[in-house]
CSV table of C-alpha atoms and ligand atoms in Angstrom, one decimal:
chain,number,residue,atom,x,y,z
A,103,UNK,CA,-48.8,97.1,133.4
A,104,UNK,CA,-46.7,97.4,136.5
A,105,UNK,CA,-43.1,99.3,135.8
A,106,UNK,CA,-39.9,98.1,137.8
A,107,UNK,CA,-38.0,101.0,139.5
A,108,UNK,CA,-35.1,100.1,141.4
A,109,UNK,CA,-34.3,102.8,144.1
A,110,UNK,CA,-31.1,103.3,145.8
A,111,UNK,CA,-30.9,104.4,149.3
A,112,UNK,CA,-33.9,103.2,150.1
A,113,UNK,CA,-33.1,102.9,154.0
A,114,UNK,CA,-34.0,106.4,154.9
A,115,UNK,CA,-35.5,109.9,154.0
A,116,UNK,CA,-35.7,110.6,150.5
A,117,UNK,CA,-35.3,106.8,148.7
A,118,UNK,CA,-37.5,105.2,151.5
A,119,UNK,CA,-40.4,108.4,151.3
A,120,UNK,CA,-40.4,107.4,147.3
A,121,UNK,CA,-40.6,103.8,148.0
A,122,UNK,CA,-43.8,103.8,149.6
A,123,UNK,CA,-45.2,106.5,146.9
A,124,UNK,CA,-44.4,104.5,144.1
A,125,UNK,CA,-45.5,101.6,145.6
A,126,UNK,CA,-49.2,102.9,145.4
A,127,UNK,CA,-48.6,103.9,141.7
A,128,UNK,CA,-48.2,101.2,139.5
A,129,UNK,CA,-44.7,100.2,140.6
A,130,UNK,CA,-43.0,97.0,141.5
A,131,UNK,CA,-40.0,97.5,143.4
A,132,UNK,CA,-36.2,96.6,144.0
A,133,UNK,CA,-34.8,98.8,147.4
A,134,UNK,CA,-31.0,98.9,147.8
A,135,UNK,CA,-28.7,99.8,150.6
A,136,UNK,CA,-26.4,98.7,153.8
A,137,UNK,CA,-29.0,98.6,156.0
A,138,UNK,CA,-30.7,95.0,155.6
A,139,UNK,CA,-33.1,95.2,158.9
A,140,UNK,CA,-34.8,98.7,157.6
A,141,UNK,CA,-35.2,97.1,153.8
A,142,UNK,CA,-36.9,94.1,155.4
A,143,UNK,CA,-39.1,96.3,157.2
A,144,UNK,CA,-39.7,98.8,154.6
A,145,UNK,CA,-40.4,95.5,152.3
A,146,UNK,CA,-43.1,94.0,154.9
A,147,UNK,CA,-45.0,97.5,155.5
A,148,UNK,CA,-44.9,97.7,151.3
A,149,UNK,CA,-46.2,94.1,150.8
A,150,UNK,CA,-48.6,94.5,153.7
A,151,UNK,CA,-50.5,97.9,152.4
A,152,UNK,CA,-49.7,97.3,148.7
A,153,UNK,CA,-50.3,95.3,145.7
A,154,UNK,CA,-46.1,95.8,145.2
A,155,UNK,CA,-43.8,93.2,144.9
A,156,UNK,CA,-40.8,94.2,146.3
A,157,UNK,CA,-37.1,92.5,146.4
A,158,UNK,CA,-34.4,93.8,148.8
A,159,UNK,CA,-30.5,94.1,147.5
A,160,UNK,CA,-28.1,94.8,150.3
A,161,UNK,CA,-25.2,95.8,149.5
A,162,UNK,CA,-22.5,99.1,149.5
A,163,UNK,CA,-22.5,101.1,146.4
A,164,UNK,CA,-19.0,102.0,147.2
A,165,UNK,CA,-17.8,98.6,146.6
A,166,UNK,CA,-17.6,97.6,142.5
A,167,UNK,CA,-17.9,94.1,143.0
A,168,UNK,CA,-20.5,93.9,145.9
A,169,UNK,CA,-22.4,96.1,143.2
A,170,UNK,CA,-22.2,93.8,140.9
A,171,UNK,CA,-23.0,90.8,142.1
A,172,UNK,CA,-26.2,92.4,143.9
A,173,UNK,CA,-27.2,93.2,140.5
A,174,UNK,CA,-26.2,89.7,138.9
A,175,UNK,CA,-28.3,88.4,141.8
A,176,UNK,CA,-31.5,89.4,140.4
A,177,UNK,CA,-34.0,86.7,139.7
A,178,UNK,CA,-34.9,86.6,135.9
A,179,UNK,CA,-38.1,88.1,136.8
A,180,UNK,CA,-36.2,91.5,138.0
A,181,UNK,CA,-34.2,91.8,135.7
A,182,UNK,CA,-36.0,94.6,133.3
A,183,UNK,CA,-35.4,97.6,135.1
A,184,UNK,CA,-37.8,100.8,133.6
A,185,UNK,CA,-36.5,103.3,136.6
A,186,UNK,CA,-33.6,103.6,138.0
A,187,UNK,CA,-33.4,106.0,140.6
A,188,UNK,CA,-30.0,107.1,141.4
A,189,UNK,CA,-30.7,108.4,144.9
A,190,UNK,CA,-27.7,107.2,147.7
A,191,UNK,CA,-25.8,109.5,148.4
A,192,UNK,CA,-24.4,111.9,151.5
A,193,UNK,CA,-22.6,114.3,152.8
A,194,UNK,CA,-19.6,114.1,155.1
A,195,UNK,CA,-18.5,116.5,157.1
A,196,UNK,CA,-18.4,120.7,156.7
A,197,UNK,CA,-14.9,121.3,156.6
A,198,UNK,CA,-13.0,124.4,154.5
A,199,UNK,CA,-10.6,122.8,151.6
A,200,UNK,CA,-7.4,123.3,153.9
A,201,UNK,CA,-8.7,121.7,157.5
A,202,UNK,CA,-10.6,118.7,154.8
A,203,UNK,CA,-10.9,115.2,155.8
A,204,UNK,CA,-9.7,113.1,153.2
A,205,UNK,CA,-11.3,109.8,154.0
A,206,UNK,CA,-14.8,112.1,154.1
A,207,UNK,CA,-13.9,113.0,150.5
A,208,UNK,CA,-13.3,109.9,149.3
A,209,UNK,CA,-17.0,108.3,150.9
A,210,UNK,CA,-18.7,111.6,149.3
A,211,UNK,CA,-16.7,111.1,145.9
A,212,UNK,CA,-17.3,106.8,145.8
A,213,UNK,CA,-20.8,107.0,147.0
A,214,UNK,CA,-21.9,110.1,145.0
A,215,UNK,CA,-20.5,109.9,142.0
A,216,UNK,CA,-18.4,106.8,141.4
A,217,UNK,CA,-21.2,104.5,143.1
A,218,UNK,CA,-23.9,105.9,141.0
A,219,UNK,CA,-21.6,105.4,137.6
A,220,UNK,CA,-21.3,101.7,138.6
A,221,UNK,CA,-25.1,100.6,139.1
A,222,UNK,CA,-25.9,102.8,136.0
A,223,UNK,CA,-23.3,100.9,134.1
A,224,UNK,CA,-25.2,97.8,135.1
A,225,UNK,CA,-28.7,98.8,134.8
A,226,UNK,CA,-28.5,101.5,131.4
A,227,UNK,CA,-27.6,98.8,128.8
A,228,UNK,CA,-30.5,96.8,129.1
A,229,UNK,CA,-32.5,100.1,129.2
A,230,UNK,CA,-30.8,101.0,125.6
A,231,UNK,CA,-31.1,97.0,124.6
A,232,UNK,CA,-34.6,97.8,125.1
A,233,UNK,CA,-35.0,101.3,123.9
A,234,UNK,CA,-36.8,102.3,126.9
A,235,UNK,CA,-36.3,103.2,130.4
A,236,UNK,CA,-35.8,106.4,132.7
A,237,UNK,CA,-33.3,107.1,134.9
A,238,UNK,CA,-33.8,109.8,138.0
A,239,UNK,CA,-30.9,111.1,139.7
A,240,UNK,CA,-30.7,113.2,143.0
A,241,UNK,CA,-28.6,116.2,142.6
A,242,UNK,CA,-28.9,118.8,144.9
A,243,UNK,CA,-29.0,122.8,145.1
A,244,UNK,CA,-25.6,122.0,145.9
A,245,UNK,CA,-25.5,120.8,142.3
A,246,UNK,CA,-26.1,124.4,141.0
A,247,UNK,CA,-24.0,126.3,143.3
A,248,UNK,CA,-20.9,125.8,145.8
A,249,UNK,CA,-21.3,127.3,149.4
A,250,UNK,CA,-18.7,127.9,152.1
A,251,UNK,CA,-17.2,124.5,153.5
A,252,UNK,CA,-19.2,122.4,151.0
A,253,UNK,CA,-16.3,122.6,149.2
A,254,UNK,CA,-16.2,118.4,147.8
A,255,UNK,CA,-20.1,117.7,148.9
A,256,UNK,CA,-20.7,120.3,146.3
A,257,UNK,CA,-18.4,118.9,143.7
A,258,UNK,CA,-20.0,115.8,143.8
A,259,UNK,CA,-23.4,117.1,143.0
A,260,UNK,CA,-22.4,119.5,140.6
A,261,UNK,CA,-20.8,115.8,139.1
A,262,UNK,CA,-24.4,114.4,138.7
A,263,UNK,CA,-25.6,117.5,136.7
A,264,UNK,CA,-22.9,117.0,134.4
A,265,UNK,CA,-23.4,113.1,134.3
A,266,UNK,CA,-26.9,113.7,133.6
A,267,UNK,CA,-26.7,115.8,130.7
A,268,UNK,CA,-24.0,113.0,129.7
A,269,UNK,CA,-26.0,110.3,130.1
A,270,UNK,CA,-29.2,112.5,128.0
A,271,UNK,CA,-27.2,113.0,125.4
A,272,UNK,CA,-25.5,109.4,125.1
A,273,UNK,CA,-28.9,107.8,125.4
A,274,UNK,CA,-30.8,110.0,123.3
A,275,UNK,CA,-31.5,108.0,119.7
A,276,UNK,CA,-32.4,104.5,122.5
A,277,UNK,CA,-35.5,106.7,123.8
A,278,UNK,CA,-34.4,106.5,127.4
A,279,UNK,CA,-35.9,109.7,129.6
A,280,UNK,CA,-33.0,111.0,132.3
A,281,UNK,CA,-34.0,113.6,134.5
A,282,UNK,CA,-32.3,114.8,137.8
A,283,UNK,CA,-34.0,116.5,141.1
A,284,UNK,CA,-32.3,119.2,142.5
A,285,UNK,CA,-33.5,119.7,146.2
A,286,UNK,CA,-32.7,122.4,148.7
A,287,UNK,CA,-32.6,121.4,152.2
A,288,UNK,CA,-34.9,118.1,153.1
A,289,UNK,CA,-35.4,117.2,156.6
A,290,UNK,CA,-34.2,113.8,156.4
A,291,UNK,CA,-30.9,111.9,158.2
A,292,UNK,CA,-29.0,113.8,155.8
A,293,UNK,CA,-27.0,116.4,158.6
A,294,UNK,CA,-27.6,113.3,161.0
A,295,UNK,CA,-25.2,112.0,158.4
A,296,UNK,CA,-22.9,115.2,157.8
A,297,UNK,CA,-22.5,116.1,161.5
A,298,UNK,CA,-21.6,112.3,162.0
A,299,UNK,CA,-24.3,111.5,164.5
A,300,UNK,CA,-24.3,114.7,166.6
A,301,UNK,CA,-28.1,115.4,166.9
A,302,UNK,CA,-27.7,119.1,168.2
A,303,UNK,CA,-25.9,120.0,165.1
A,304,UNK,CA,-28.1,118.5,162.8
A,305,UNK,CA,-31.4,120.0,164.0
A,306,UNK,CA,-29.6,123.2,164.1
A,307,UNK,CA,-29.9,123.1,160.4
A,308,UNK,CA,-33.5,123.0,160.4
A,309,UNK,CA,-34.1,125.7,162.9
A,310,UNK,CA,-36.7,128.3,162.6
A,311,UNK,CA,-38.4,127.2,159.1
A,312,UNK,CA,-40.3,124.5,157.0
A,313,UNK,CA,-37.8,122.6,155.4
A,314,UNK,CA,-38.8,120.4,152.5
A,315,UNK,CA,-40.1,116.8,153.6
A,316,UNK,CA,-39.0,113.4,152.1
A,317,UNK,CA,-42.5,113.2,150.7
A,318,UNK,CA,-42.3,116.1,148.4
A,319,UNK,CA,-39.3,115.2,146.4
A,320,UNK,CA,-41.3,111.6,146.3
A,321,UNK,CA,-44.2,113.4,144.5
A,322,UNK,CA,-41.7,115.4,142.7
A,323,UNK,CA,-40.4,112.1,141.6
A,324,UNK,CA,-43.7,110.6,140.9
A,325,UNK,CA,-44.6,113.6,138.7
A,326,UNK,CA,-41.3,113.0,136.2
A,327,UNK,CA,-42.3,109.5,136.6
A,328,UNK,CA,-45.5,110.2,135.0
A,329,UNK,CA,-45.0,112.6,132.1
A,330,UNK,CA,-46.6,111.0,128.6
A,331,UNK,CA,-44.1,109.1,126.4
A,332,UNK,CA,-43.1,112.9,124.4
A,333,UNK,CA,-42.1,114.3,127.6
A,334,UNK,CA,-38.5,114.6,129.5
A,335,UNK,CA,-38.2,116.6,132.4
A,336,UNK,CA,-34.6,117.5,132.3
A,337,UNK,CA,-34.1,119.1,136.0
A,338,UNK,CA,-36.4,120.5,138.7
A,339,UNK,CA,-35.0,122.8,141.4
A,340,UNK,CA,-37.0,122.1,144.7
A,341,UNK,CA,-36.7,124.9,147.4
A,342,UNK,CA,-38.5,125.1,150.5
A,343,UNK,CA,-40.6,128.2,150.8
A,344,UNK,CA,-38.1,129.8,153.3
A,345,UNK,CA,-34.9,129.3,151.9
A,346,UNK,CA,-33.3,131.1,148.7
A,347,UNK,CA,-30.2,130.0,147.0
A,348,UNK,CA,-28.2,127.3,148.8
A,349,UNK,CA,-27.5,129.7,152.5
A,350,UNK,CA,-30.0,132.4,152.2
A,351,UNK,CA,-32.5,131.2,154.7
A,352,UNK,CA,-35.7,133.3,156.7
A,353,UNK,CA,-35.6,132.0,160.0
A,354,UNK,CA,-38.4,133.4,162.7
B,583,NDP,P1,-30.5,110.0,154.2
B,583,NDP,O1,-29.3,110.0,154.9
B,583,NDP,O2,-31.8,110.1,154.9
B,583,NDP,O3,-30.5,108.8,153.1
B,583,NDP,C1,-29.4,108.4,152.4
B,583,NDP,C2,-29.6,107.1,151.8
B,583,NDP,O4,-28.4,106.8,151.0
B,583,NDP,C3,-29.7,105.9,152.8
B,583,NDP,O5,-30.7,105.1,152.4
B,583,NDP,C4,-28.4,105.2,152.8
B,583,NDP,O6,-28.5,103.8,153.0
B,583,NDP,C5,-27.9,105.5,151.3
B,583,NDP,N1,-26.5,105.3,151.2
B,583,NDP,C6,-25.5,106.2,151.7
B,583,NDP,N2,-24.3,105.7,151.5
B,583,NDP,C7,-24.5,104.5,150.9
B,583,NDP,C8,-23.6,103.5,150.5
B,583,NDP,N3,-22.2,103.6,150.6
B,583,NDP,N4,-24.1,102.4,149.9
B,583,NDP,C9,-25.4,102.2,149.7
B,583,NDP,N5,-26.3,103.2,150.1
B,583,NDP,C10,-25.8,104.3,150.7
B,583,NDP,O7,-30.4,111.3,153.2
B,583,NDP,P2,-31.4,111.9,152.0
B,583,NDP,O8,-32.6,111.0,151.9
B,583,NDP,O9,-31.6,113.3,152.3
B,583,NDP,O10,-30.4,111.7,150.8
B,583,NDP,C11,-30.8,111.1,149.6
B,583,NDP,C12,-30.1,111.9,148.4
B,583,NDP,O11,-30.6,113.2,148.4
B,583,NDP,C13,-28.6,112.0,148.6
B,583,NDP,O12,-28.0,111.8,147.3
B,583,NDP,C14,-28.4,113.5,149.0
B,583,NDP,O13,-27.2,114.0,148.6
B,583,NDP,C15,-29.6,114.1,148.2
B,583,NDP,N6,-30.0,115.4,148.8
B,583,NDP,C16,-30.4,115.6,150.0
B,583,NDP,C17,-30.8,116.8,150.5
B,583,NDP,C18,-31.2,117.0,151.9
B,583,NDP,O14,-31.3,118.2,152.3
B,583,NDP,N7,-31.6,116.0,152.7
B,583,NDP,C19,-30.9,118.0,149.6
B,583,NDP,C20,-30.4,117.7,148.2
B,583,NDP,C21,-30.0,116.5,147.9
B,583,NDP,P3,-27.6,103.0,154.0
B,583,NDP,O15,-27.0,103.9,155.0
B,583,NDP,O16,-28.5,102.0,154.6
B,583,NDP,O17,-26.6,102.3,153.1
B,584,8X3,C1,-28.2,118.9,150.4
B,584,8X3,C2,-28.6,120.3,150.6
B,584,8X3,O1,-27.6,122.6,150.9
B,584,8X3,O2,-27.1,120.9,152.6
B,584,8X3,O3,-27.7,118.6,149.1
B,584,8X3,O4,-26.0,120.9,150.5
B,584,8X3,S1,-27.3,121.2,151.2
């Protein structure tokens, strides 16, 4: 039998790259974000080369309420979520502590940490009411250690390791799997995002060496996805080849 997973950030790089993976394994599929145009067309491509059904949810996970009543939304059929995969998230700007931008801390802090607290609050009591379910959440390398000018960006990450192991513990006796994904750097829109649409910059950051692909934290996903019943992966640290630790990179 199909299971549900509903994926935030499901717009672009990582969340989307999962989307279609999943949607060849034995998922059905709710995709979430701002961007309505790119769900719709990630939805037809889905539909079109897939047995998936898939339902879009547009909405900002900053926003309490908006979450909320995306999730209310759902048609009864939707409604038993087995995955949740806690994946929107960015960073904003690469600023020291004393030359910060305080509206970038606050979208890094309400989209990493306090907009994946809400949807979990909405999705993990059916999950426990059930005594089943899993529930993924990107962290980062940036999780595991602070670098310079990542000051809050790191914070927030190191925030979902902790919440993680909160939500293991808290959900232990109810059977319900929580693992996290801790990537290093993954070619994606995320420095489009950072460097706030200056292209030069964010290719910069890719210069000179394989960086990790969307696609391979989707099959890293896929693989916790897919452990038997007995098994949790707690954490997996994902590094491109080239890079050790969250700066030290080999560039030719
Ligand atoms: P992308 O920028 O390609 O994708 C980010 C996704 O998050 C988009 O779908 C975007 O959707 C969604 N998102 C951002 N803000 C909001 C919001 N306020 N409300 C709803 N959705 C939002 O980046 P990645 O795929 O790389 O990032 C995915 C996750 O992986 C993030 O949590 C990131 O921190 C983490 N990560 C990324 C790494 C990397 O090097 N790329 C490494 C380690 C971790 P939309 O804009 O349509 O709302
Ligand atoms: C994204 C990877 O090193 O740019 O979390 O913070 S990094």
């Amino acid at each position: 039998m199909k299971r549900t997973a509903l994926i935030t950030g499901a717009t672009a790089g990582i969340g989307e790259e999962t989307a279609r993976l999943l949607s060849k394994n034995d998922f059905n599929l709710i995709l979430t974000g701002r961007r309505e145009e790119r769900l719709k067309k990630l939805a037809d491509e889905i539909t079109r080369d897939s047995e998936c059904k898939v339902h879009i949810l547009v909405f900002d996970i900053r926003s309490r309420e908006k979450t909320m009543e995306a999730v209310k939304s759902l048609p009864q059929e939707w409604m038993n979520i087995d995955v949740l995969l806690n994946n929107a998230g960015l960073a904003a700007g690469l600023n020291t502590i004393q030359e910060g931008v305080v509206d970038d801390w606050e979208q890094m802090i309400d989209t990493n940490i306090k907009g994946l607290l809400y949807i979990t609050r909405l999705i993990a009591p059916k999950m426990v009411e059930r005594n089943s379910g899993h529930i993924v959440n990107i962290s980062s390398i940036a999780g595991k250690e602070t670098y310079p000018m990542g000051n809050v960006y790191c914070a927030t990450k190191h925030a979902v390791q902790s919440l993680t192991q909160g939500m293991r513990l808290d959900m232990l006796k109810h059977g319900i799997k929580v693992s996290s994904v801790s990537p290093g750097a993954v070619e994606t829109e995320f420095s489009l995002v950072r460097f706030k649409g200056d292209k030069e910059k964010a290719d910069k950051v890719y210069e000179g060496f394989t960086p990790l692909f969307a696609k391979d934290i989707a099959e890293t996903i896929l693989f916790i996805l897919t452990r038997p019943a007995h098994v949790n992966i707690d954490d997996i640290l994902v590094m491109p080849t080239a890079q050790a630790f969250s700066r030290e990179f080999y560039r030719k």
